[in-house]
Short mmCIF file of C-alpha atoms and ligand atoms in Angstrom, two decimals:
data_model
loop_
_atom_site.label_atom_id
_atom_site.label_comp_id
_atom_site.label_asym_id
_atom_site.label_seq_id
_atom_site.Cartn_x
_atom_site.Cartn_y
_atom_site.Cartn_z
CA UNK A 1 63.14 211.06 51.52
CA UNK A 2 60.37 209.60 53.68
CA UNK A 3 57.88 212.17 55.03
CA UNK A 4 57.83 212.99 58.70
CA UNK A 5 55.74 210.86 61.01
CA UNK A 6 52.16 212.06 61.38
CA UNK A 7 51.85 214.72 64.05
CA UNK A 8 49.19 214.38 66.71
CA UNK A 9 46.01 216.45 66.46
CA UNK A 10 45.49 219.29 68.90
CA UNK A 11 41.95 219.69 70.25
CA UNK A 12 41.07 222.76 72.28
CA UNK A 13 38.00 222.42 74.45
CA UNK A 14 36.78 225.80 75.60
CA UNK A 15 33.68 227.78 76.48
CA UNK A 16 32.16 229.57 79.45
CA UNK A 17 32.78 228.58 83.05
CA UNK A 18 30.05 226.20 84.24
CA UNK A 19 29.39 224.61 80.83
CA UNK A 20 30.79 221.28 82.01
CA UNK A 21 34.06 221.18 80.04
CA UNK A 22 35.91 219.29 82.77
CA UNK A 23 33.29 216.55 83.01
CA UNK A 24 33.19 216.11 79.23
CA UNK A 25 36.99 215.84 79.05
CA UNK A 26 36.97 213.12 81.73
CA UNK A 27 34.24 211.18 79.91
CA UNK A 28 36.02 211.62 76.61
CA UNK A 29 39.36 210.26 77.83
CA UNK A 30 37.58 207.27 79.34
CA UNK A 31 36.08 206.53 75.91
CA UNK A 32 38.93 207.32 73.52
CA UNK A 33 42.23 205.60 74.32
CA UNK A 34 45.50 207.39 73.65
CA UNK A 35 44.36 210.99 74.16
CA UNK A 36 46.68 213.05 76.34
CA UNK A 37 45.21 215.87 78.43
CA UNK A 38 47.61 218.72 79.11
CA UNK A 39 48.10 219.65 82.79
CA UNK A 40 48.00 223.44 83.11
CA UNK A 41 49.87 225.66 85.53
CA UNK A 42 47.88 228.03 87.74
CA UNK A 43 48.31 230.51 90.58
CA UNK A 44 44.94 229.54 92.06
CA UNK A 45 44.97 227.68 95.41
CA UNK A 46 44.25 223.96 95.18
CA UNK A 47 40.69 222.88 95.99
CA UNK A 48 40.11 219.96 98.35
CA UNK A 49 41.28 216.76 96.66
CA UNK A 50 43.28 218.46 93.90
CA UNK A 51 46.84 217.21 93.46
CA UNK A 52 49.88 219.11 92.24
CA UNK A 53 51.05 217.81 88.88
CA UNK A 54 47.80 215.91 88.32
CA UNK A 55 45.01 218.51 88.29
CA UNK A 56 47.31 221.49 87.85
CA UNK A 57 50.86 222.55 88.53
CA UNK A 58 50.20 224.94 91.40
CA UNK A 59 52.64 227.86 91.21
CA UNK A 60 53.16 231.04 93.19
CA UNK A 61 52.63 234.32 91.35
CA UNK A 62 56.40 234.83 91.01
CA UNK A 63 57.02 231.26 89.77
CA UNK A 64 54.30 231.78 87.18
CA UNK A 65 55.75 235.13 86.09
CA UNK A 66 59.22 233.60 85.74
CA UNK A 67 57.83 230.99 83.34
CA UNK A 68 56.04 233.69 81.34
CA UNK A 69 59.32 235.57 81.18
CA UNK A 70 61.17 232.50 79.90
CA UNK A 71 58.57 231.85 77.20
CA UNK A 72 57.55 228.50 78.66
CA UNK A 73 53.83 228.98 77.98
CA UNK A 74 52.10 228.17 74.71
CA UNK A 75 49.34 230.46 76.00
CA UNK A 76 48.42 232.03 79.30
CA UNK A 77 45.55 234.15 80.57
CA UNK A 78 44.03 235.61 83.68
CA UNK A 79 40.67 234.07 84.47
CA UNK A 80 38.63 235.49 87.35
CA UNK A 81 41.65 236.84 89.19
CA UNK A 82 43.98 233.84 88.79
CA UNK A 83 46.57 233.08 86.12
CA UNK A 84 46.46 229.91 84.02
CA UNK A 85 48.81 228.67 81.35
CA UNK A 86 49.62 225.72 79.09
CA UNK A 87 53.23 224.53 79.18
CA UNK A 88 54.57 224.54 75.65
CA UNK A 89 57.24 221.80 75.84
CA UNK A 90 54.98 218.98 77.03
CA UNK A 91 52.36 219.72 74.36
CA UNK A 92 54.87 220.01 71.52
CA UNK A 93 56.62 216.79 72.55
CA UNK A 94 53.36 214.80 72.54
CA UNK A 95 52.27 216.19 69.18
CA UNK A 96 55.67 215.38 67.66
CA UNK A 97 55.30 211.81 68.95
CA UNK A 98 51.98 211.56 67.10
CA UNK A 99 49.84 211.70 70.24
CA UNK A 100 46.49 213.52 70.09
CA UNK A 101 46.40 216.27 72.71
CA UNK A 102 43.48 217.91 74.54
CA UNK A 103 43.66 221.38 76.08
CA UNK A 104 40.83 222.43 78.38
CA UNK A 105 41.34 226.18 78.54
CA UNK A 106 39.42 229.46 78.54
CA UNK A 107 38.52 231.30 75.29
CA UNK A 108 41.37 233.84 75.61
CA UNK A 109 43.86 230.98 75.67
CA UNK A 110 42.03 229.16 72.87
CA UNK A 111 42.54 232.15 70.59
CA UNK A 112 46.24 232.39 71.40
CA UNK A 113 46.77 228.72 70.53
CA UNK A 114 44.71 228.97 67.33
CA UNK A 115 46.86 231.91 66.18
CA UNK A 116 50.04 229.84 66.56
CA UNK A 117 48.81 226.38 65.56
CA UNK A 118 46.55 226.74 62.57
CA UNK A 119 45.63 223.10 62.47
CA UNK A 120 44.24 222.97 66.00
CA UNK A 121 40.54 222.17 66.29
CA UNK A 122 38.51 224.47 68.50
CA UNK A 123 35.53 222.98 70.26
CA UNK A 124 33.10 225.27 72.04
CA UNK A 125 31.10 223.73 74.89
CA UNK A 126 27.99 225.53 76.12
CA UNK A 127 24.73 224.93 77.93
CA UNK A 128 21.32 225.37 76.29
CA UNK A 129 20.59 228.67 78.08
CA UNK A 130 22.62 231.19 80.08
CA UNK A 131 20.20 230.70 83.00
CA UNK A 132 21.35 227.11 83.12
CA UNK A 133 24.96 228.24 83.21
CA UNK A 134 24.26 230.43 86.25
CA UNK A 135 22.36 227.59 87.90
CA UNK A 136 25.29 225.21 87.45
CA UNK A 137 27.84 227.64 88.83
CA UNK A 138 25.51 228.24 91.81
CA UNK A 139 25.12 224.50 92.36
CA UNK A 140 28.89 224.05 92.56
CA UNK A 141 28.64 226.34 95.58
CA UNK A 142 32.21 227.62 95.29
CA UNK A 143 31.37 231.23 94.44
CA UNK A 144 29.58 234.17 96.08
CA UNK A 145 26.67 235.87 94.26
CA UNK A 146 29.07 238.71 93.40
CA UNK A 147 31.52 236.25 91.82
CA UNK A 148 28.68 234.54 89.97
CA UNK A 149 27.66 237.90 88.48
CA UNK A 150 31.27 238.44 87.33
CA UNK A 151 31.33 235.00 85.73
CA UNK A 152 28.03 235.64 83.96
CA UNK A 153 29.35 238.92 82.49
CA UNK A 154 32.41 237.01 81.22
CA UNK A 155 30.15 234.24 79.90
CA UNK A 156 27.98 236.72 77.95
CA UNK A 157 31.11 237.92 76.18
CA UNK A 158 32.45 234.39 75.65
CA UNK A 159 29.18 233.29 74.07
CA UNK A 160 29.69 235.89 71.32
CA UNK A 161 32.85 234.00 70.28
CA UNK A 162 30.99 230.79 69.44
CA UNK A 163 31.08 231.55 65.69
CA UNK A 164 34.89 231.52 65.63
CA UNK A 165 35.07 227.86 66.71
CA UNK A 166 35.20 224.78 64.48
CA UNK A 167 32.57 222.87 66.44
CA UNK A 168 29.90 223.70 69.01
CA UNK A 169 28.74 221.08 71.49
CA UNK A 170 25.66 221.77 73.58
CA UNK A 171 26.10 220.03 76.92
CA UNK A 172 22.42 219.32 77.51
CA UNK A 173 23.16 215.74 78.52
CA UNK A 174 26.65 214.48 79.41
CA UNK A 175 26.36 211.12 77.70
CA UNK A 176 24.88 212.56 74.50
CA UNK A 177 27.42 215.41 74.39
CA UNK A 178 30.26 212.91 74.97
CA UNK A 179 29.01 210.78 72.05
CA UNK A 180 29.13 213.86 69.86
CA UNK A 181 32.70 214.69 70.96
CA UNK A 182 33.88 211.11 70.46
CA UNK A 183 32.45 211.11 66.92
CA UNK A 184 34.10 214.42 66.14
CA UNK A 185 37.53 213.33 67.38
CA UNK A 186 37.36 210.01 65.56
CA UNK A 187 36.41 211.69 62.28
CA UNK A 188 39.33 214.14 62.55
CA UNK A 189 41.63 211.18 63.17
CA UNK A 190 40.45 209.57 59.92
CA UNK A 191 40.90 212.70 57.80
CA UNK A 192 43.64 212.94 55.22
CA UNK A 193 46.34 215.37 56.32
CA UNK A 194 45.48 218.87 55.05
CA UNK A 195 47.58 220.37 52.27
CA UNK A 196 49.29 223.59 53.34
CA UNK A 197 46.94 225.72 51.19
CA UNK A 198 43.92 224.16 52.91
CA UNK A 199 45.06 225.21 56.33
CA UNK A 200 43.50 227.90 58.37
P1 5GP B 1 39.17 226.30 87.42
O1 5GP B 1 39.86 227.28 88.34
O2 5GP B 1 37.70 226.22 87.70
O3 5GP B 1 39.86 224.96 87.41
O4 5GP B 1 39.32 226.87 85.94
C1 5GP B 1 38.84 228.16 85.63
C2 5GP B 1 38.94 228.42 84.15
O5 5GP B 1 40.30 228.42 83.73
C3 5GP B 1 38.24 227.37 83.29
O6 5GP B 1 37.46 228.04 82.32
C4 5GP B 1 39.37 226.61 82.64
O7 5GP B 1 39.02 226.13 81.37
C5 5GP B 1 40.42 227.70 82.53
N1 5GP B 1 41.78 227.15 82.39
C6 5GP B 1 42.31 226.04 82.98
N2 5GP B 1 43.57 225.85 82.59
C7 5GP B 1 43.86 226.83 81.70
C8 5GP B 1 45.04 227.16 80.92
O8 5GP B 1 46.07 226.51 80.95
N3 5GP B 1 44.93 228.27 80.14
C9 5GP B 1 43.82 229.04 80.06
N4 5GP B 1 43.83 230.08 79.23
N5 5GP B 1 42.70 228.76 80.76
C10 5GP B 1 42.73 227.67 81.58
#
Protein backbone atom coordinates (compact mmCIF):
# COMPACT_ATOMS: atom_id res chain seq x y z
CA UNK A 1 0.00 0.00 0.00
CA UNK A 2 1.46 3.41 -0.82
CA UNK A 3 2.25 5.59 2.23
CA UNK A 4 0.19 8.65 2.92
CA UNK A 5 1.16 11.91 1.28
CA UNK A 6 3.66 13.95 3.29
CA UNK A 7 1.93 16.12 5.87
CA UNK A 8 2.80 19.79 6.08
CA UNK A 9 5.09 21.01 8.86
CA UNK A 10 3.63 23.07 11.67
CA UNK A 11 5.75 26.01 12.86
CA UNK A 12 4.74 27.88 15.99
CA UNK A 13 6.20 31.34 16.32
CA UNK A 14 5.86 32.61 19.86
CA UNK A 15 7.52 34.76 22.49
CA UNK A 16 6.83 37.89 24.50
CA UNK A 17 4.65 40.73 23.29
CA UNK A 18 6.79 43.39 21.58
CA UNK A 19 9.47 40.99 20.31
CA UNK A 20 8.42 41.61 16.70
CA UNK A 21 6.78 38.25 15.89
CA UNK A 22 4.24 39.81 13.53
CA UNK A 23 6.86 41.64 11.49
CA UNK A 24 9.02 38.53 11.20
CA UNK A 25 6.05 36.43 10.03
CA UNK A 26 5.25 39.00 7.32
CA UNK A 27 8.87 39.05 6.13
CA UNK A 28 9.05 35.28 6.24
CA UNK A 29 5.95 34.73 4.09
CA UNK A 30 7.28 37.24 1.57
CA UNK A 31 10.47 35.17 1.31
CA UNK A 32 9.20 31.58 1.47
CA UNK A 33 6.44 30.73 -1.01
CA UNK A 34 3.71 28.30 -0.03
CA UNK A 35 3.61 28.96 3.72
CA UNK A 36 0.10 29.41 5.11
CA UNK A 37 -0.40 31.67 8.14
CA UNK A 38 -3.35 30.72 10.31
CA UNK A 39 -5.89 33.51 10.99
CA UNK A 40 -6.80 33.45 14.68
CA UNK A 41 -10.08 34.32 16.32
CA UNK A 42 -10.13 36.99 19.03
CA UNK A 43 -12.50 38.94 21.25
CA UNK A 44 -10.30 42.04 21.06
CA UNK A 45 -11.67 45.05 19.15
CA UNK A 46 -10.15 45.60 15.72
CA UNK A 47 -7.41 48.24 15.49
CA UNK A 48 -7.54 50.83 12.72
CA UNK A 49 -6.92 49.11 9.38
CA UNK A 50 -7.49 45.56 10.64
CA UNK A 51 -9.92 43.47 8.59
CA UNK A 52 -12.20 40.68 9.76
CA UNK A 53 -11.11 37.35 8.32
CA UNK A 54 -7.73 38.74 7.26
CA UNK A 55 -5.99 39.89 10.44
CA UNK A 56 -8.29 38.03 12.80
CA UNK A 57 -11.80 36.67 12.97
CA UNK A 58 -13.28 39.22 15.37
CA UNK A 59 -15.82 37.51 17.63
CA UNK A 60 -17.98 38.60 20.54
CA UNK A 61 -17.30 36.99 23.90
CA UNK A 62 -20.33 34.70 23.50
CA UNK A 63 -19.42 33.69 19.93
CA UNK A 64 -15.93 32.83 21.16
CA UNK A 65 -17.28 30.82 24.10
CA UNK A 66 -19.62 28.89 21.80
CA UNK A 67 -16.65 27.82 19.67
CA UNK A 68 -14.72 26.77 22.77
CA UNK A 69 -17.74 24.75 23.82
CA UNK A 70 -17.92 23.02 20.44
CA UNK A 71 -14.23 22.13 20.51
CA UNK A 72 -13.43 24.23 17.46
CA UNK A 73 -10.11 25.53 18.82
CA UNK A 74 -6.80 23.71 18.55
CA UNK A 75 -5.69 26.01 21.39
CA UNK A 76 -7.01 29.13 23.03
CA UNK A 77 -5.78 31.48 25.74
CA UNK A 78 -6.47 34.76 27.42
CA UNK A 79 -3.79 37.32 26.70
CA UNK A 80 -3.93 40.69 28.48
CA UNK A 81 -7.67 40.56 29.01
CA UNK A 82 -8.73 39.32 25.56
CA UNK A 83 -9.29 35.79 24.29
CA UNK A 84 -7.42 34.38 21.30
CA UNK A 85 -7.68 31.01 19.62
CA UNK A 86 -6.52 28.97 16.63
CA UNK A 87 -9.28 27.30 14.61
CA UNK A 88 -8.53 23.61 14.41
CA UNK A 89 -10.23 22.66 11.11
CA UNK A 90 -8.38 25.12 8.87
CA UNK A 91 -4.99 24.13 10.29
CA UNK A 92 -5.63 20.39 10.06
CA UNK A 93 -6.91 20.68 6.49
CA UNK A 94 -3.79 22.56 5.33
CA UNK A 95 -1.43 20.12 7.04
CA UNK A 96 -3.25 17.16 5.49
CA UNK A 97 -2.85 18.81 2.07
CA UNK A 98 0.91 18.96 2.67
CA UNK A 99 0.99 22.73 3.22
CA UNK A 100 3.43 24.14 5.79
CA UNK A 101 1.53 26.15 8.41
CA UNK A 102 2.62 29.04 10.64
CA UNK A 103 0.92 29.91 13.91
CA UNK A 104 1.80 33.23 15.54
CA UNK A 105 0.49 32.72 19.05
CA UNK A 106 1.35 33.38 22.69
CA UNK A 107 3.40 30.90 24.79
CA UNK A 108 0.33 29.45 26.57
CA UNK A 109 -1.13 28.50 23.21
CA UNK A 110 2.25 27.25 21.95
CA UNK A 111 2.38 24.74 24.81
CA UNK A 112 -1.16 23.50 24.13
CA UNK A 113 -0.33 22.85 20.47
CA UNK A 114 2.98 21.17 21.30
CA UNK A 115 1.18 18.79 23.68
CA UNK A 116 -1.18 17.68 20.90
CA UNK A 117 1.10 17.80 17.86
CA UNK A 118 4.45 16.39 18.84
CA UNK A 119 6.05 17.15 15.52
CA UNK A 120 5.38 20.88 15.62
CA UNK A 121 8.44 23.11 15.72
CA UNK A 122 8.45 25.81 18.37
CA UNK A 123 10.31 29.00 17.57
CA UNK A 124 10.88 31.53 20.32
CA UNK A 125 11.36 35.14 19.22
CA UNK A 126 12.89 37.62 21.67
CA UNK A 127 14.75 40.90 21.81
CA UNK A 128 18.32 41.22 23.09
CA UNK A 129 17.27 42.78 26.41
CA UNK A 130 14.00 43.19 28.32
CA UNK A 131 14.57 46.97 28.33
CA UNK A 132 14.34 46.84 24.57
CA UNK A 133 11.07 44.94 24.80
CA UNK A 134 9.58 47.67 27.01
CA UNK A 135 10.90 50.34 24.65
CA UNK A 136 9.24 48.68 21.66
CA UNK A 137 5.88 48.30 23.37
CA UNK A 138 6.11 51.97 24.42
CA UNK A 139 6.96 53.02 20.86
CA UNK A 140 3.84 51.28 19.52
CA UNK A 141 1.96 53.76 21.72
CA UNK A 142 -1.10 51.54 22.12
CA UNK A 143 -0.74 50.89 25.86
CA UNK A 144 -0.77 52.91 29.08
CA UNK A 145 2.21 52.69 31.48
CA UNK A 146 0.07 50.44 33.69
CA UNK A 147 -0.58 48.08 30.77
CA UNK A 148 3.09 48.14 29.84
CA UNK A 149 3.99 47.07 33.39
CA UNK A 150 1.50 44.17 33.09
CA UNK A 151 3.04 43.13 29.78
CA UNK A 152 6.54 43.25 31.24
CA UNK A 153 5.52 41.00 34.16
CA UNK A 154 4.08 38.53 31.61
CA UNK A 155 7.24 38.85 29.50
CA UNK A 156 9.50 38.06 32.48
CA UNK A 157 7.59 34.82 32.95
CA UNK A 158 7.54 34.03 29.23
CA UNK A 159 11.29 34.48 28.98
CA UNK A 160 11.76 31.62 31.46
CA UNK A 161 10.11 29.29 28.91
CA UNK A 162 12.78 29.86 26.26
CA UNK A 163 14.50 26.54 27.09
CA UNK A 164 11.41 24.53 26.15
CA UNK A 165 11.49 25.73 22.53
CA UNK A 166 13.22 24.06 19.57
CA UNK A 167 14.77 27.28 18.29
CA UNK A 168 15.45 30.76 19.65
CA UNK A 169 15.66 33.73 17.31
CA UNK A 170 16.96 37.03 18.64
CA UNK A 171 15.22 39.82 16.75
CA UNK A 172 18.10 42.29 16.92
CA UNK A 173 17.73 43.13 13.24
CA UNK A 174 14.66 42.21 11.16
CA UNK A 175 16.53 41.24 8.01
CA UNK A 176 19.11 39.14 9.86
CA UNK A 177 16.47 37.45 12.02
CA UNK A 178 14.37 36.73 8.91
CA UNK A 179 17.39 35.11 7.22
CA UNK A 180 17.76 32.87 10.25
CA UNK A 181 14.08 31.88 10.18
CA UNK A 182 14.14 31.20 6.44
CA UNK A 183 17.18 28.93 6.88
CA UNK A 184 15.51 27.08 9.72
CA UNK A 185 12.27 26.48 7.82
CA UNK A 186 14.09 25.35 4.68
CA UNK A 187 16.22 22.88 6.64
CA UNK A 188 13.15 21.36 8.32
CA UNK A 189 11.57 21.00 4.88
CA UNK A 190 14.60 19.00 3.70
CA UNK A 191 14.66 16.65 6.69
CA UNK A 192 13.71 13.02 6.35
CA UNK A 193 10.38 12.32 8.04
CA UNK A 194 10.99 11.33 11.67
CA UNK A 195 10.40 7.73 12.72
CA UNK A 196 7.73 7.44 15.41
CA UNK A 197 10.32 6.61 18.09
CA UNK A 198 12.24 9.79 17.24
CA UNK A 199 9.29 12.00 17.89
CA UNK A 200 8.91 14.27 20.81
P1 LIG B 1 -2.41 41.39 19.42
O1 LIG B 1 -3.67 41.71 20.18
O2 LIG B 1 -1.33 42.39 19.68
O3 LIG B 1 -2.69 41.16 17.96
O4 LIG B 1 -1.88 39.99 19.99
C1 LIG B 1 -1.61 39.85 21.36
C2 LIG B 1 -0.97 38.51 21.63
O5 LIG B 1 -1.86 37.45 21.33
C3 LIG B 1 0.29 38.24 20.80
O6 LIG B 1 1.29 37.75 21.67
C4 LIG B 1 -0.14 37.18 19.82
O7 LIG B 1 0.93 36.33 19.48
C5 LIG B 1 -1.18 36.44 20.63
N1 LIG B 1 -2.11 35.67 19.78
C6 LIG B 1 -2.61 36.02 18.56
N2 LIG B 1 -3.40 35.06 18.09
C7 LIG B 1 -3.39 34.05 19.00
C8 LIG B 1 -4.02 32.74 19.06
O8 LIG B 1 -4.74 32.30 18.18
N3 LIG B 1 -3.76 32.02 20.18
C9 LIG B 1 -2.97 32.45 21.20
N4 LIG B 1 -2.77 31.64 22.23
N5 LIG B 1 -2.35 33.66 21.17
C10 LIG B 1 -2.57 34.44 20.08
